[in-house]
Amino acid sequence: MRVKGLGVVYVSEEGEDSAGHGSAEKPFKNAAYAVYVAPDAKVMQKKDGQYEEISASGLKKAKKGAEGLAKKAEKARQQATAQAEKEAAKLAAAEAIQIEKPDLAAATKRIFEIDSESDERIVVKGWVQQLRVQKGLAFMVVRDGTGYLQVVLSGDLANCARTQTLTLESTVAVYGKIHSLPEGKHAPGNRELVADYYDVIGLAPGGQDAFTNKVQEGADPSLLMDQRHLTLRGETLSSVMKVRQAVLDGFRAVFKDLHLTEVTPPCMVQTQVEGGSTLFKFEYYGEDAYLTQSSQLYLETLLPSLGDVFCIQESFRAERSHTRRHLSEYTHLESELAFLSFDEFLTHIETVIVRAVEYVLEDPIAGPLVQKLNPGFEKPKLPFLRMTYEEALKWLNDHEITNEEGKPFEFGDDIAEAEERKMTDAINQPILLNKFPLTLKSFYMKKTPEDARVTESVDVLMPGVGEIVGGSMRIDDTDELLEGFKREGISPEPYYWYIDQRRYGTCPHGGYGLGVERLLAWLCNRYTVRDCSLYPRYTGRCKP
């Protein structure tokens, strides 16, 4: 950039050359650059906070530096011209190559279906994940959602314009035969497709709009979230989503074995479950309504007709939390169980988790992905460590971990996330943290028979994540439930249908909710639950 006719340019140590305008407000940094940009202008240099005309010796030095910059710019221009001419010649030669379209009759295969031993000619369709083009040889890795396949192009097929201008994330249909890899070579599945022809179905942009410019490694997380539709194409996030499916399949399989019925409660409600401060409120035909915090209350109503039940659906919490384990919308796996004791309830929770994890690790797709994402992961062993709230306070105090006020823990203190995680990570095994004070828990939680100060409640804590499950035995007595409403300042009138569960044939029962994203973060060794949600919703984020 050179500007003629500019009267005055300003230079300051705090300025910037390429980003500056040469004005007093946006000065250049170097006098040499100022002279190079505006050779006819007067140079004003900042000294002791004031601009003054550059000295004669300073100007002489700046002009010499400007000559060097001019020579450097000319050399760069010549090199760019030469490179452009070289690329144009290369492309012209590539365009001169004519690729004959062969017989396109071939068996269409998805990558997971490919038999490495077969000699049949196949066609694979997918997206170009990786691309390396050399003279006479090109390698691409194609992805179709079921796997990855290395493709080898050679001769004219590698040199033609189609290949020379191919871009990442283009969609292609590749024809050829599967070959085993040569000794010492590596590729997905230890095989490659030697192509005899391919078509470009959709060419992705190059240049400034290239995929690698849209999704850059190490970019600001908020920018990557804006491009979530593209980052999901990455190997890590797509692997987590495949493990996610196996996790849901695993829990459903375990619940089927245990004869639990899956149901779908409403997401629009007029009652709270976990405190009014975290409700998302909206107008529903002239009435106040909320997005559900939990399906627990509805699940309880189904015990008399369906027996033990569960659901897997979204819950919503308007909690303005920015921690790595919080989402405003998350997948909530919830279950309610009838006619059991608190000990049986705890055993059920740990058993379901272990059996579901076993299912994932045995899955031919998800199992290897877990080991790749979380090398050395081992399924948790039964039984989990059972620790009461009071035992946890003692552990924290013994290890000089203080409460949020910097003081030793006392009964009734809430164990904050950071302190809870320190303890869990130090113990380094799953913990059934149980019997929390009544004052810390919800209106529906049953008191322990031996101590009315605490509830038959439990949090399941996992190393690296903290709480992944919260649950309790539910109050099964009408009067005790009404006391709970009164204690929390909740009107019982909207809960008439919930109270009826105690009036029309009550029973001892308990239930729990598991955060799927938190379990995935533990299973796949992800730093934040945002990596475990398809399109995460959290404070300030509701796009794309």
mmCIF file of C-alpha atoms in Angstrom, residues 217-344:
data_model
loop_
_atom_site.group_PDB
_atom_site.id
_atom_site.type_symbol
_atom_site.label_atom_id
_atom_site.label_comp_id
_atom_site.label_asym_id
_atom_site.label_seq_id
_atom_site.Cartn_x
_atom_site.Cartn_y
_atom_site.Cartn_z
ATOM 1 C CA GLU A 217 -7.868 -25.438 15.747
ATOM 2 C CA GLY A 218 -7.323 -23.383 18.878
ATOM 3 C CA ALA A 219 -9.880 -20.740 17.901
ATOM 4 C CA ASP A 220 -11.936 -18.951 20.544
ATOM 5 C CA PRO A 221 -14.564 -21.413 21.891
ATOM 6 C CA SER A 222 -17.406 -18.956 21.227
ATOM 7 C CA LEU A 223 -16.387 -18.711 17.570
ATOM 8 C CA LEU A 224 -16.279 -22.494 17.311
ATOM 9 C CA MET A 225 -19.750 -22.640 18.878
ATOM 10 C CA ASP A 226 -20.999 -20.279 16.146
ATOM 11 C CA GLN A 227 -19.687 -22.856 13.662
ATOM 12 C CA ARG A 228 -21.046 -25.853 15.591
ATOM 13 C CA HIS A 229 -22.696 -27.205 12.431
ATOM 14 C CA LEU A 230 -19.182 -27.529 10.962
ATOM 15 C CA THR A 231 -17.210 -28.520 14.085
ATOM 16 C CA LEU A 232 -19.522 -31.525 14.497
ATOM 17 C CA ARG A 233 -17.837 -32.913 11.375
ATOM 18 C CA GLY A 234 -14.609 -33.277 13.345
ATOM 19 C CA GLU A 235 -13.525 -36.718 14.448
ATOM 20 C CA THR A 236 -13.662 -35.988 18.189
ATOM 21 C CA LEU A 237 -17.148 -34.479 18.419
ATOM 22 C CA SER A 238 -18.644 -37.000 16.009
ATOM 23 C CA SER A 239 -17.091 -39.801 18.086
ATOM 24 C CA VAL A 240 -18.671 -38.428 21.265
ATOM 25 C CA MET A 241 -22.068 -38.334 19.520
ATOM 26 C CA LYS A 242 -21.690 -41.990 18.500
ATOM 27 C CA VAL A 243 -20.804 -42.945 22.069
ATOM 28 C CA ARG A 244 -23.823 -40.917 23.187
ATOM 29 C CA GLN A 245 -26.116 -43.118 21.112
ATOM 30 C CA ALA A 246 -24.562 -46.250 22.612
ATOM 31 C CA VAL A 247 -25.030 -44.817 26.124
ATOM 32 C CA LEU A 248 -28.757 -44.245 25.505
ATOM 33 C CA ASP A 249 -29.073 -47.668 23.892
ATOM 34 C CA GLY A 250 -27.262 -49.183 26.881
ATOM 35 C CA PHE A 251 -29.562 -47.659 29.468
ATOM 36 C CA ARG A 252 -32.628 -48.647 27.469
ATOM 37 C CA ALA A 253 -31.337 -52.219 27.232
ATOM 38 C CA VAL A 254 -30.681 -52.376 30.983
ATOM 39 C CA PHE A 255 -34.113 -50.919 31.797
ATOM 40 C CA LYS A 256 -35.736 -53.420 29.453
ATOM 41 C CA ASP A 257 -33.983 -56.253 31.298
ATOM 42 C CA LEU A 258 -35.280 -54.811 34.583
ATOM 43 C CA HIS A 259 -38.820 -54.462 33.163
ATOM 44 C CA LEU A 260 -39.044 -50.665 33.343
ATOM 45 C CA THR A 261 -41.463 -48.975 30.963
ATOM 46 C CA GLU A 262 -40.349 -45.948 28.946
ATOM 47 C CA VAL A 263 -42.759 -42.996 28.906
ATOM 48 C CA THR A 264 -42.770 -39.431 27.546
ATOM 49 C CA PRO A 265 -43.916 -36.831 30.097
ATOM 50 C CA PRO A 266 -44.729 -33.233 29.080
ATOM 51 C CA CYS A 267 -42.059 -30.540 28.803
ATOM 52 C CA MET A 268 -44.533 -27.679 29.404
ATOM 53 C CA VAL A 269 -45.578 -27.595 33.039
ATOM 54 C CA GLN A 270 -47.120 -25.373 35.726
ATOM 55 C CA THR A 271 -45.277 -26.772 38.745
ATOM 56 C CA GLN A 272 -41.683 -26.620 39.967
ATOM 57 C CA VAL A 273 -39.492 -29.507 41.051
ATOM 58 C CA GLU A 274 -36.037 -28.096 41.839
ATOM 59 C CA GLY A 275 -36.714 -24.519 42.999
ATOM 60 C CA GLY A 276 -38.505 -21.595 41.391
ATOM 61 C CA SER A 277 -35.353 -19.561 40.710
ATOM 62 C CA THR A 278 -34.287 -21.865 37.879
ATOM 63 C CA LEU A 279 -37.597 -22.004 35.980
ATOM 64 C CA PHE A 280 -37.894 -20.824 32.371
ATOM 65 C CA LYS A 281 -41.236 -19.008 32.329
ATOM 66 C CA PHE A 282 -43.488 -18.407 29.300
ATOM 67 C CA GLU A 283 -47.108 -17.534 28.540
ATOM 68 C CA TYR A 284 -49.321 -20.490 27.733
ATOM 69 C CA TYR A 285 -52.692 -19.359 26.325
ATOM 70 C CA GLY A 286 -52.910 -16.570 28.873
ATOM 71 C CA GLU A 287 -51.587 -18.641 31.783
ATOM 72 C CA ASP A 288 -48.119 -18.863 33.313
ATOM 73 C CA ALA A 289 -46.241 -22.011 32.389
ATOM 74 C CA TYR A 290 -42.658 -23.246 32.535
ATOM 75 C CA LEU A 291 -40.215 -25.512 30.748
ATOM 76 C CA THR A 292 -39.809 -28.599 32.891
ATOM 77 C CA GLN A 293 -36.919 -28.898 35.329
ATOM 78 C CA SER A 294 -37.587 -32.602 35.734
ATOM 79 C CA SER A 295 -40.162 -35.226 34.785
ATOM 80 C CA GLN A 296 -40.009 -36.794 38.249
ATOM 81 C CA LEU A 297 -43.475 -35.802 39.479
ATOM 82 C CA TYR A 298 -45.154 -37.227 36.382
ATOM 83 C CA LEU A 299 -43.136 -40.439 36.562
ATOM 84 C CA GLU A 300 -44.341 -40.961 40.132
ATOM 85 C CA THR A 301 -47.967 -40.861 38.953
ATOM 86 C CA LEU A 302 -47.337 -43.841 36.664
ATOM 87 C CA LEU A 303 -46.107 -46.291 39.300
ATOM 88 C CA PRO A 304 -49.633 -47.598 40.092
ATOM 89 C CA SER A 305 -50.462 -48.287 36.431
ATOM 90 C CA LEU A 306 -47.152 -49.123 34.732
ATOM 91 C CA GLY A 307 -44.895 -50.135 37.589
ATOM 92 C CA ASP A 308 -41.283 -48.940 37.450
ATOM 93 C CA VAL A 309 -40.820 -46.339 34.713
ATOM 94 C CA PHE A 310 -38.184 -44.169 33.055
ATOM 95 C CA CYS A 311 -37.889 -41.408 30.491
ATOM 96 C CA ILE A 312 -35.075 -39.860 28.443
ATOM 97 C CA GLN A 313 -35.846 -36.300 27.406
ATOM 98 C CA GLU A 314 -34.771 -32.695 27.808
ATOM 99 C CA SER A 315 -34.924 -30.749 31.070
ATOM 100 C CA PHE A 316 -34.336 -27.016 31.455
ATOM 101 C CA ARG A 317 -32.685 -24.992 34.218
ATOM 102 C CA ALA A 318 -32.495 -21.185 34.128
ATOM 103 C CA GLU A 319 -29.413 -21.267 36.311
ATOM 104 C CA ARG A 320 -26.962 -18.526 35.347
ATOM 105 C CA SER A 321 -23.986 -20.795 35.777
ATOM 106 C CA HIS A 322 -20.915 -20.776 33.554
ATOM 107 C CA THR A 323 -19.224 -23.865 34.970
ATOM 108 C CA ARG A 324 -18.018 -26.610 32.680
ATOM 109 C CA ARG A 325 -20.696 -29.027 33.881
ATOM 110 C CA HIS A 326 -23.815 -26.859 33.479
ATOM 111 C CA LEU A 327 -26.214 -26.562 30.549
ATOM 112 C CA SER A 328 -29.505 -24.687 30.322
ATOM 113 C CA GLU A 329 -30.969 -27.583 28.327
ATOM 114 C CA TYR A 330 -29.741 -31.091 28.934
ATOM 115 C CA THR A 331 -30.761 -34.671 28.321
ATOM 116 C CA HIS A 332 -32.252 -36.030 31.522
ATOM 117 C CA LEU A 333 -32.501 -39.766 32.099
ATOM 118 C CA GLU A 334 -34.983 -40.224 34.945
ATOM 119 C CA SER A 335 -36.475 -43.229 36.651
ATOM 120 C CA GLU A 336 -38.984 -43.920 39.412
ATOM 121 C CA LEU A 337 -39.192 -47.219 41.290
ATOM 122 C CA ALA A 338 -41.861 -48.603 43.635
ATOM 123 C CA PHE A 339 -41.734 -50.836 46.724
ATOM 124 C CA LEU A 340 -38.050 -50.672 47.638
ATOM 125 C CA SER A 341 -35.832 -49.592 50.521
ATOM 126 C CA PHE A 342 -33.151 -46.902 50.445
ATOM 127 C CA ASP A 343 -30.358 -49.512 50.329
ATOM 128 C CA GLU A 344 -32.088 -51.310 47.453
#
